[in-house]
GROMACS .gro file of C-alpha atoms in nm:
model
  375
    1UNK     CA    1  -0.178   2.351   3.706
    2UNK     CA    2   0.020   2.614   3.527
    3UNK     CA    3   0.152   2.961   3.591
    4UNK     CA    4   0.342   3.172   3.331
    5UNK     CA    5   0.611   3.432   3.396
    6UNK     CA    6   0.607   3.701   3.146
    7UNK     CA    7   0.926   3.917   3.105
    8UNK     CA    8   0.955   4.226   2.874
    9UNK     CA    9   1.298   4.339   2.775
   10UNK     CA   10   1.387   4.705   2.726
   11UNK     CA   11   1.541   4.801   2.397
   12UNK     CA   12   1.610   5.170   2.314
   13UNK     CA   13   1.399   5.462   2.399
   14UNK     CA   14   1.375   5.745   2.145
   15UNK     CA   15   1.222   6.084   2.261
   16UNK     CA   16   1.012   6.314   2.044
   17UNK     CA   17   0.906   6.661   2.143
   18UNK     CA   18   0.958   6.585   2.504
   19UNK     CA   19   1.031   6.862   2.749
   20UNK     CA   20   0.932   6.673   3.063
   21UNK     CA   21   1.072   6.329   3.170
   22UNK     CA   22   0.825   6.092   2.994
   23UNK     CA   23   1.067   5.800   2.985
   24UNK     CA   24   0.946   5.456   3.097
   25UNK     CA   25   1.214   5.218   3.223
   26UNK     CA   26   1.198   4.837   3.275
   27UNK     CA   27   1.120   4.878   3.647
   28UNK     CA   28   0.816   5.095   3.554
   29UNK     CA   29   0.656   4.798   3.376
   30UNK     CA   30   0.480   4.474   3.481
   31UNK     CA   31   0.322   4.247   3.235
   32UNK     CA   32   0.141   3.911   3.272
   33UNK     CA   33   0.003   3.664   3.032
   34UNK     CA   34  -0.360   3.572   3.083
   35UNK     CA   35  -0.580   3.271   3.002
   36UNK     CA   36  -0.825   3.525   2.856
   37UNK     CA   37  -0.609   3.536   2.551
   38UNK     CA   38  -0.369   3.826   2.591
   39UNK     CA   39  -0.164   4.026   2.832
   40UNK     CA   40  -0.228   4.274   3.116
   41UNK     CA   41   0.024   4.547   3.092
   42UNK     CA   42   0.084   4.787   3.391
   43UNK     CA   43   0.292   5.106   3.343
   44UNK     CA   44   0.383   5.295   3.656
   45UNK     CA   45   0.216   5.637   3.688
   46UNK     CA   46   0.495   5.892   3.707
   47UNK     CA   47   0.477   6.268   3.767
   48UNK     CA   48   0.422   6.437   3.431
   49UNK     CA   49   0.270   6.142   3.251
   50UNK     CA   50  -0.102   6.167   3.207
   51UNK     CA   51  -0.172   5.901   2.944
   52UNK     CA   52  -0.001   5.609   2.760
   53UNK     CA   53  -0.074   5.465   2.422
   54UNK     CA   54   0.072   5.148   2.249
   55UNK     CA   55   0.191   5.221   1.889
   56UNK     CA   56   0.412   5.083   1.623
   57UNK     CA   57   0.773   5.088   1.723
   58UNK     CA   58   0.914   5.250   1.400
   59UNK     CA   59   0.877   5.623   1.348
   60UNK     CA   60   0.997   5.853   1.070
   61UNK     CA   61   1.240   6.102   1.230
   62UNK     CA   62   1.127   6.365   0.978
   63UNK     CA   63   0.760   6.301   1.066
   64UNK     CA   64   0.652   6.249   0.698
   65UNK     CA   65   0.524   5.892   0.740
   66UNK     CA   66   0.238   5.782   0.965
   67UNK     CA   67   0.300   5.596   1.288
   68UNK     CA   68  -0.012   5.422   1.390
   69UNK     CA   69  -0.156   5.338   1.728
   70UNK     CA   70  -0.247   4.977   1.802
   71UNK     CA   71  -0.603   4.885   1.877
   72UNK     CA   72  -0.808   4.586   1.983
   73UNK     CA   73  -1.038   4.421   1.741
   74UNK     CA   74  -1.311   4.398   2.013
   75UNK     CA   75  -1.432   4.563   2.321
   76UNK     CA   76  -1.263   4.481   2.642
   77UNK     CA   77  -1.362   4.634   2.979
   78UNK     CA   78  -1.001   4.729   3.076
   79UNK     CA   79  -0.959   4.986   2.787
   80UNK     CA   80  -1.285   4.977   2.591
   81UNK     CA   81  -1.419   5.291   2.747
   82UNK     CA   82  -1.104   5.494   2.742
   83UNK     CA   83  -1.109   5.822   2.549
   84UNK     CA   84  -0.853   5.907   2.285
   85UNK     CA   85  -0.797   6.257   2.117
   86UNK     CA   86  -0.688   6.269   1.755
   87UNK     CA   87  -0.637   6.594   1.563
   88UNK     CA   88  -0.775   6.793   1.857
   89UNK     CA   89  -1.108   6.594   1.895
   90UNK     CA   90  -1.223   6.284   2.074
   91UNK     CA   91  -1.265   5.972   1.854
   92UNK     CA   92  -1.643   5.899   1.862
   93UNK     CA   93  -1.721   5.579   2.063
   94UNK     CA   94  -1.954   5.456   1.785
   95UNK     CA   95  -1.653   5.409   1.551
   96UNK     CA   96  -1.549   5.116   1.771
   97UNK     CA   97  -1.186   5.193   1.741
   98UNK     CA   98  -1.066   5.046   2.072
   99UNK     CA   99  -0.714   5.211   2.109
  100UNK     CA  100  -0.473   5.049   2.346
  101UNK     CA  101  -0.470   5.359   2.562
  102UNK     CA  102  -0.513   5.449   2.932
  103UNK     CA  103  -0.559   5.793   3.090
  104UNK     CA  104  -0.715   5.664   3.417
  105UNK     CA  105  -0.451   5.491   3.629
  106UNK     CA  106  -0.542   5.237   3.885
  107UNK     CA  107  -0.426   5.284   4.244
  108UNK     CA  108  -0.381   4.908   4.318
  109UNK     CA  109  -0.171   4.715   4.077
  110UNK     CA  110   0.141   4.489   4.112
  111UNK     CA  111   0.357   4.798   4.089
  112UNK     CA  112   0.138   5.049   4.276
  113UNK     CA  113  -0.043   5.327   4.096
  114UNK     CA  114  -0.019   5.245   3.733
  115UNK     CA  115  -0.187   5.267   3.392
  116UNK     CA  116  -0.347   4.938   3.287
  117UNK     CA  117  -0.366   4.825   2.923
  118UNK     CA  118  -0.512   4.492   2.794
  119UNK     CA  119  -0.328   4.370   2.490
  120UNK     CA  120  -0.515   4.080   2.313
  121UNK     CA  121  -0.312   3.823   2.115
  122UNK     CA  122  -0.422   3.992   1.785
  123UNK     CA  123  -0.414   4.365   1.751
  124UNK     CA  124  -0.464   4.606   1.449
  125UNK     CA  125  -0.334   4.933   1.320
  126UNK     CA  126  -0.402   5.166   1.036
  127UNK     CA  127  -0.708   5.226   0.818
  128UNK     CA  128  -0.843   5.080   0.498
  129UNK     CA  129  -0.767   5.403   0.307
  130UNK     CA  130  -0.408   5.382   0.420
  131UNK     CA  131  -0.168   5.124   0.542
  132UNK     CA  132  -0.329   4.867   0.780
  133UNK     CA  133  -0.270   4.516   0.907
  134UNK     CA  134  -0.322   4.290   1.201
  135UNK     CA  135  -0.030   4.184   1.432
  136UNK     CA  136  -0.008   3.875   1.655
  137UNK     CA  137   0.148   3.972   1.982
  138UNK     CA  138   0.399   3.682   2.044
  139UNK     CA  139   0.735   3.629   2.202
  140UNK     CA  140   0.967   3.877   2.027
  141UNK     CA  141   0.698   4.124   1.926
  142UNK     CA  142   0.808   4.496   1.934
  143UNK     CA  143   0.580   4.734   2.119
  144UNK     CA  144   0.614   5.105   2.176
  145UNK     CA  145   0.478   5.275   2.481
  146UNK     CA  146   0.407   5.626   2.396
  147UNK     CA  147   0.394   5.843   2.709
  148UNK     CA  148   0.200   6.177   2.690
  149UNK     CA  149   0.218   6.490   2.901
  150UNK     CA  150  -0.153   6.535   2.854
  151UNK     CA  151  -0.443   6.285   2.899
  152UNK     CA  152  -0.618   6.099   2.616
  153UNK     CA  153  -0.303   6.075   2.409
  154UNK     CA  154  -0.338   6.445   2.323
  155UNK     CA  155  -0.053   6.541   2.076
  156UNK     CA  156  -0.079   6.911   2.165
  157UNK     CA  157   0.147   6.834   2.453
  158UNK     CA  158   0.489   6.661   2.486
  159UNK     CA  159   0.534   6.290   2.426
  160UNK     CA  160   0.800   6.025   2.433
  161UNK     CA  161   0.841   5.691   2.261
  162UNK     CA  162   0.966   5.400   2.475
  163UNK     CA  163   1.015   5.100   2.254
  164UNK     CA  164   1.019   4.751   2.406
  165UNK     CA  165   1.053   4.395   2.289
  166UNK     CA  166   0.817   4.130   2.450
  167UNK     CA  167   0.993   3.824   2.591
  168UNK     CA  168   0.784   3.538   2.725
  169UNK     CA  169   0.863   3.228   2.916
  170UNK     CA  170   0.650   2.949   3.064
  171UNK     CA  171   0.723   2.792   3.399
  172UNK     CA  172   0.499   2.533   3.591
  173UNK     CA  173   0.377   2.627   3.934
  174UNK     CA  174   0.447   2.404   4.229
  175UNK     CA  175   0.153   2.338   4.457
  176UNK     CA  176  -0.208   2.247   4.466
  177UNK     CA  177  -0.468   2.352   4.222
  178UNK     CA  178  -0.630   2.689   4.323
  179UNK     CA  179  -1.007   2.741   4.337
  180UNK     CA  180  -0.980   2.993   4.050
  181UNK     CA  181  -0.860   2.734   3.808
  182UNK     CA  182  -1.019   2.787   3.447
  183UNK     CA  183  -1.005   2.637   3.113
  184UNK     CA  184  -0.901   2.886   2.847
  185UNK     CA  185  -1.208   2.993   2.651
  186UNK     CA  186  -1.016   2.980   2.320
  187UNK     CA  187  -0.885   2.625   2.400
  188UNK     CA  188  -1.235   2.496   2.478
  189UNK     CA  189  -1.367   2.662   2.156
  190UNK     CA  190  -1.108   2.537   1.908
  191UNK     CA  191  -1.063   2.189   2.072
  192UNK     CA  192  -1.441   2.140   2.088
  193UNK     CA  193  -1.470   2.222   1.715
  194UNK     CA  194  -1.212   1.954   1.629
  195UNK     CA  195  -1.400   1.694   1.818
  196UNK     CA  196  -1.745   1.796   1.709
  197UNK     CA  197  -1.650   1.800   1.334
  198UNK     CA  198  -1.529   1.449   1.364
  199UNK     CA  199  -1.770   1.290   1.611
  200UNK     CA  200  -1.514   1.291   1.885
  201UNK     CA  201  -1.552   1.354   2.257
  202UNK     CA  202  -1.468   1.670   2.441
  203UNK     CA  203  -1.329   1.583   2.781
  204UNK     CA  204  -1.174   1.772   3.077
  205UNK     CA  205  -0.902   1.687   3.318
  206UNK     CA  206  -0.894   1.910   3.620
  207UNK     CA  207  -0.570   1.766   3.766
  208UNK     CA  208  -0.280   1.556   3.631
  209UNK     CA  209  -0.428   1.249   3.809
  210UNK     CA  210  -0.748   1.288   3.605
  211UNK     CA  211  -0.572   1.238   3.267
  212UNK     CA  212  -0.540   0.862   3.262
  213UNK     CA  213  -0.912   0.789   3.368
  214UNK     CA  214  -1.023   1.035   3.100
  215UNK     CA  215  -0.813   0.862   2.834
  216UNK     CA  216  -0.949   0.526   2.957
  217UNK     CA  217  -1.312   0.670   2.900
  218UNK     CA  218  -1.232   0.717   2.526
  219UNK     CA  219  -1.144   0.342   2.498
  220UNK     CA  220  -1.457   0.204   2.679
  221UNK     CA  221  -1.649   0.085   2.368
  222UNK     CA  222  -1.428  -0.135   2.146
  223UNK     CA  223  -1.567  -0.229   1.805
  224UNK     CA  224  -1.514  -0.499   1.560
  225UNK     CA  225  -1.242  -0.327   1.353
  226UNK     CA  226  -0.870  -0.297   1.448
  227UNK     CA  227  -0.791   0.014   1.653
  228UNK     CA  228  -0.542   0.269   1.545
  229UNK     CA  229  -0.479   0.531   1.823
  230UNK     CA  230  -0.264   0.830   1.800
  231UNK     CA  231  -0.182   1.047   2.105
  232UNK     CA  232  -0.106   1.406   2.009
  233UNK     CA  233   0.042   1.578   2.312
  234UNK     CA  234   0.154   1.939   2.382
  235UNK     CA  235   0.518   1.889   2.498
  236UNK     CA  236   0.589   2.241   2.626
  237UNK     CA  237   0.690   2.307   2.985
  238UNK     CA  238   0.343   2.388   3.116
  239UNK     CA  239   0.256   2.022   3.052
  240UNK     CA  240   0.529   1.875   3.280
  241UNK     CA  241   0.298   1.752   3.544
  242UNK     CA  242   0.048   1.590   3.315
  243UNK     CA  243   0.322   1.429   3.102
  244UNK     CA  244   0.478   1.293   3.427
  245UNK     CA  245   0.150   1.125   3.520
  246UNK     CA  246   0.108   0.989   3.162
  247UNK     CA  247   0.455   0.839   3.160
  248UNK     CA  248   0.399   0.662   3.490
  249UNK     CA  249   0.046   0.540   3.446
  250UNK     CA  250  -0.052   0.503   3.074
  251UNK     CA  251   0.119   0.158   2.997
  252UNK     CA  252  -0.081  -0.045   3.261
  253UNK     CA  253  -0.408   0.124   3.151
  254UNK     CA  254  -0.338   0.044   2.774
  255UNK     CA  255  -0.244  -0.318   2.870
  256UNK     CA  256  -0.588  -0.348   3.027
  257UNK     CA  257  -0.796  -0.176   2.758
  258UNK     CA  258  -0.634  -0.252   2.417
  259UNK     CA  259  -0.688  -0.632   2.411
  260UNK     CA  260  -1.061  -0.563   2.379
  261UNK     CA  261  -0.996  -0.485   2.016
  262UNK     CA  262  -0.929  -0.763   1.753
  263UNK     CA  263  -0.594  -0.585   1.685
  264UNK     CA  264  -0.441  -0.251   1.769
  265UNK     CA  265  -0.160  -0.009   1.710
  266UNK     CA  266  -0.061   0.313   1.895
  267UNK     CA  267   0.149   0.605   1.798
  268UNK     CA  268   0.272   0.925   1.958
  269UNK     CA  269   0.308   1.278   1.809
  270UNK     CA  270   0.444   1.573   2.008
  271UNK     CA  271   0.403   1.943   1.928
  272UNK     CA  272   0.553   2.255   2.059
  273UNK     CA  273   0.563   2.586   1.880
  274UNK     CA  274   0.768   2.776   1.622
  275UNK     CA  275   1.125   2.857   1.719
  276UNK     CA  276   1.134   2.578   1.984
  277UNK     CA  277   1.363   2.277   1.958
  278UNK     CA  278   1.102   2.116   1.737
  279UNK     CA  279   0.768   2.221   1.594
  280UNK     CA  280   0.617   1.865   1.573
  281UNK     CA  281   0.771   1.525   1.621
  282UNK     CA  282   0.662   1.171   1.547
  283UNK     CA  283   0.804   1.026   1.868
  284UNK     CA  284   0.658   0.682   1.793
  285UNK     CA  285   0.508   0.562   1.465
  286UNK     CA  286   0.237   0.307   1.468
  287UNK     CA  287   0.332   0.004   1.686
  288UNK     CA  288   0.179  -0.285   1.863
  289UNK     CA  289   0.470  -0.309   2.107
  290UNK     CA  290   0.385  -0.110   2.428
  291UNK     CA  291   0.744  -0.122   2.538
  292UNK     CA  292   0.840   0.078   2.231
  293UNK     CA  293   0.564   0.320   2.288
  294UNK     CA  294   0.663   0.364   2.656
  295UNK     CA  295   1.026   0.421   2.563
  296UNK     CA  296   0.930   0.691   2.314
  297UNK     CA  297   0.711   0.863   2.575
  298UNK     CA  298   1.014   0.878   2.805
  299UNK     CA  299   1.258   0.993   2.529
  300UNK     CA  300   1.193   1.363   2.508
  301UNK     CA  301   1.237   1.675   2.717
  302UNK     CA  302   0.931   1.869   2.836
  303UNK     CA  303   1.041   2.220   2.780
  304UNK     CA  304   0.989   2.544   2.592
  305UNK     CA  305   0.683   2.735   2.523
  306UNK     CA  306   0.675   3.120   2.539
  307UNK     CA  307   0.347   3.271   2.464
  308UNK     CA  308   0.045   3.052   2.555
  309UNK     CA  309  -0.081   2.944   2.207
  310UNK     CA  310   0.093   2.643   2.058
  311UNK     CA  311   0.126   2.457   1.719
  312UNK     CA  312  -0.187   2.251   1.781
  313UNK     CA  313  -0.300   2.224   1.421
  314UNK     CA  314   0.050   2.134   1.304
  315UNK     CA  315   0.067   1.847   1.554
  316UNK     CA  316  -0.265   1.714   1.428
  317UNK     CA  317  -0.159   1.756   1.069
  318UNK     CA  318   0.152   1.543   1.145
  319UNK     CA  319  -0.067   1.276   1.309
  320UNK     CA  320  -0.306   1.269   1.021
  321UNK     CA  321  -0.007   1.212   0.786
  322UNK     CA  322   0.083   0.881   0.955
  323UNK     CA  323   0.038   0.549   0.761
  324UNK     CA  324  -0.318   0.453   0.868
  325UNK     CA  325  -0.431   0.106   0.769
  326UNK     CA  326  -0.758   0.091   0.549
  327UNK     CA  327  -1.061  -0.023   0.735
  328UNK     CA  328  -0.934   0.049   1.083
  329UNK     CA  329  -1.107   0.226   1.372
  330UNK     CA  330  -0.905   0.550   1.371
  331UNK     CA  331  -0.882   0.775   1.671
  332UNK     CA  332  -0.666   1.064   1.787
  333UNK     CA  333  -0.654   1.181   2.146
  334UNK     CA  334  -0.535   1.541   2.161
  335UNK     CA  335  -0.411   1.649   2.504
  336UNK     CA  336  -0.325   2.004   2.584
  337UNK     CA  337  -0.387   2.313   2.793
  338UNK     CA  338  -0.334   2.591   2.532
  339UNK     CA  339  -0.515   2.689   2.218
  340UNK     CA  340  -0.367   2.717   1.868
  341UNK     CA  341  -0.252   3.059   1.747
  342UNK     CA  342  -0.544   3.276   1.670
  343UNK     CA  343  -0.390   3.345   1.329
  344UNK     CA  344  -0.195   3.076   1.152
  345UNK     CA  345   0.183   3.117   1.183
  346UNK     CA  346   0.245   2.856   0.907
  347UNK     CA  347   0.047   2.689   0.632
  348UNK     CA  348  -0.175   2.456   0.851
  349UNK     CA  349  -0.517   2.584   0.939
  350UNK     CA  350  -0.810   2.457   1.147
  351UNK     CA  351  -1.008   2.399   0.831
  352UNK     CA  352  -0.732   2.187   0.665
  353UNK     CA  353  -0.697   1.971   0.971
  354UNK     CA  354  -1.077   1.914   1.009
  355UNK     CA  355  -1.126   1.837   0.646
  356UNK     CA  356  -0.832   1.589   0.649
  357UNK     CA  357  -0.961   1.414   0.950
  358UNK     CA  358  -1.307   1.369   0.798
  359UNK     CA  359  -1.159   1.257   0.466
  360UNK     CA  360  -0.953   0.991   0.644
  361UNK     CA  361  -1.239   0.908   0.883
  362UNK     CA  362  -1.027   0.988   1.188
  363UNK     CA  363  -1.214   1.069   1.512
  364UNK     CA  364  -1.050   1.341   1.703
  365UNK     CA  365  -1.100   1.325   2.082
  366UNK     CA  366  -0.978   1.612   2.291
  367UNK     CA  367  -0.871   1.632   2.656
  368UNK     CA  368  -0.861   1.993   2.780
  369UNK     CA  369  -0.638   2.075   3.068
  370UNK     CA  370  -0.677   2.398   3.288
  371UNK     CA  371  -0.497   2.715   3.332
  372UNK     CA  372  -0.473   2.907   3.656
  373UNK     CA  373  -0.399   3.272   3.717
  374UNK     CA  374  -0.078   3.406   3.579
  375UNK     CA  375   0.176   3.646   3.715
   0.00000   0.00000   0.00000
């Protein structure tokens, strides 16, 4: 079971056309990362602030260059029905421009009465006839909270820019699994695709104690060919409980199951994310010595991880590049609780991984772990 603490660090606030106090300080903000695939941002409702809008953080002091508002690529009930004014008129709903704006504060939030904005992992700005792009909202992303004197982001009144930088950390929760445990939709979608494209199994482990029995189920039907088995495991801090269980229990299970094959080799690949202590690591190349495998499993620190998505495809790419023996029964068991990034951060893509696995006849089996609520 995991819970994530999300921190947002205040940078510098630059005011434009502000007569009233439209500043938003660090204590006026509460942000949580959600298994839905984004962040819930709460901004305290203060006297004189009637709407807030997320925009780019850079602004031309002479006001000669456009400074665009951020928007979602799809409808979300938190902000999807919010109105926004531009050039003195409301943006028509049929344009499907879901700006990250709020003019209707909620009375009950973690910080009392507050504006509430849903920030998906991928947001957009600009227009096709001008400058436009998509942005991944990750640890270190800059966001500007523009506070308006009037509702609907109406520029006919005063407004102030409040730039921030998003800082994200992951910490495991101590305690029993709550009833609201869920599997992230994007994790299920992407992991399932990997398995289905390579005739693998899609499996779920609700608790750390379920992981070993689920792994065992993948090894139930030995064949006549030598087995080559690679474990690809998310090694970020949210996985600490599951990895502890694997470290304690996997060797006896493998000693029981592996002799059913005429020969076997196992390997271990770890993955984290960009800007961690490592992106991917071959912790143990193919070996038929379970003592070597066990030592490699105990010889790394489970730490790191900021935003929820991790370098899943990079980990699989590393596993597929191992020295597989021709004619073997080739299996990968991917174990993780978080999806890959919705937009590639490096050169490895889902299509590349799936094509490589099919080309090398590697079956990818996936074990999906749950996420609980975040705070």
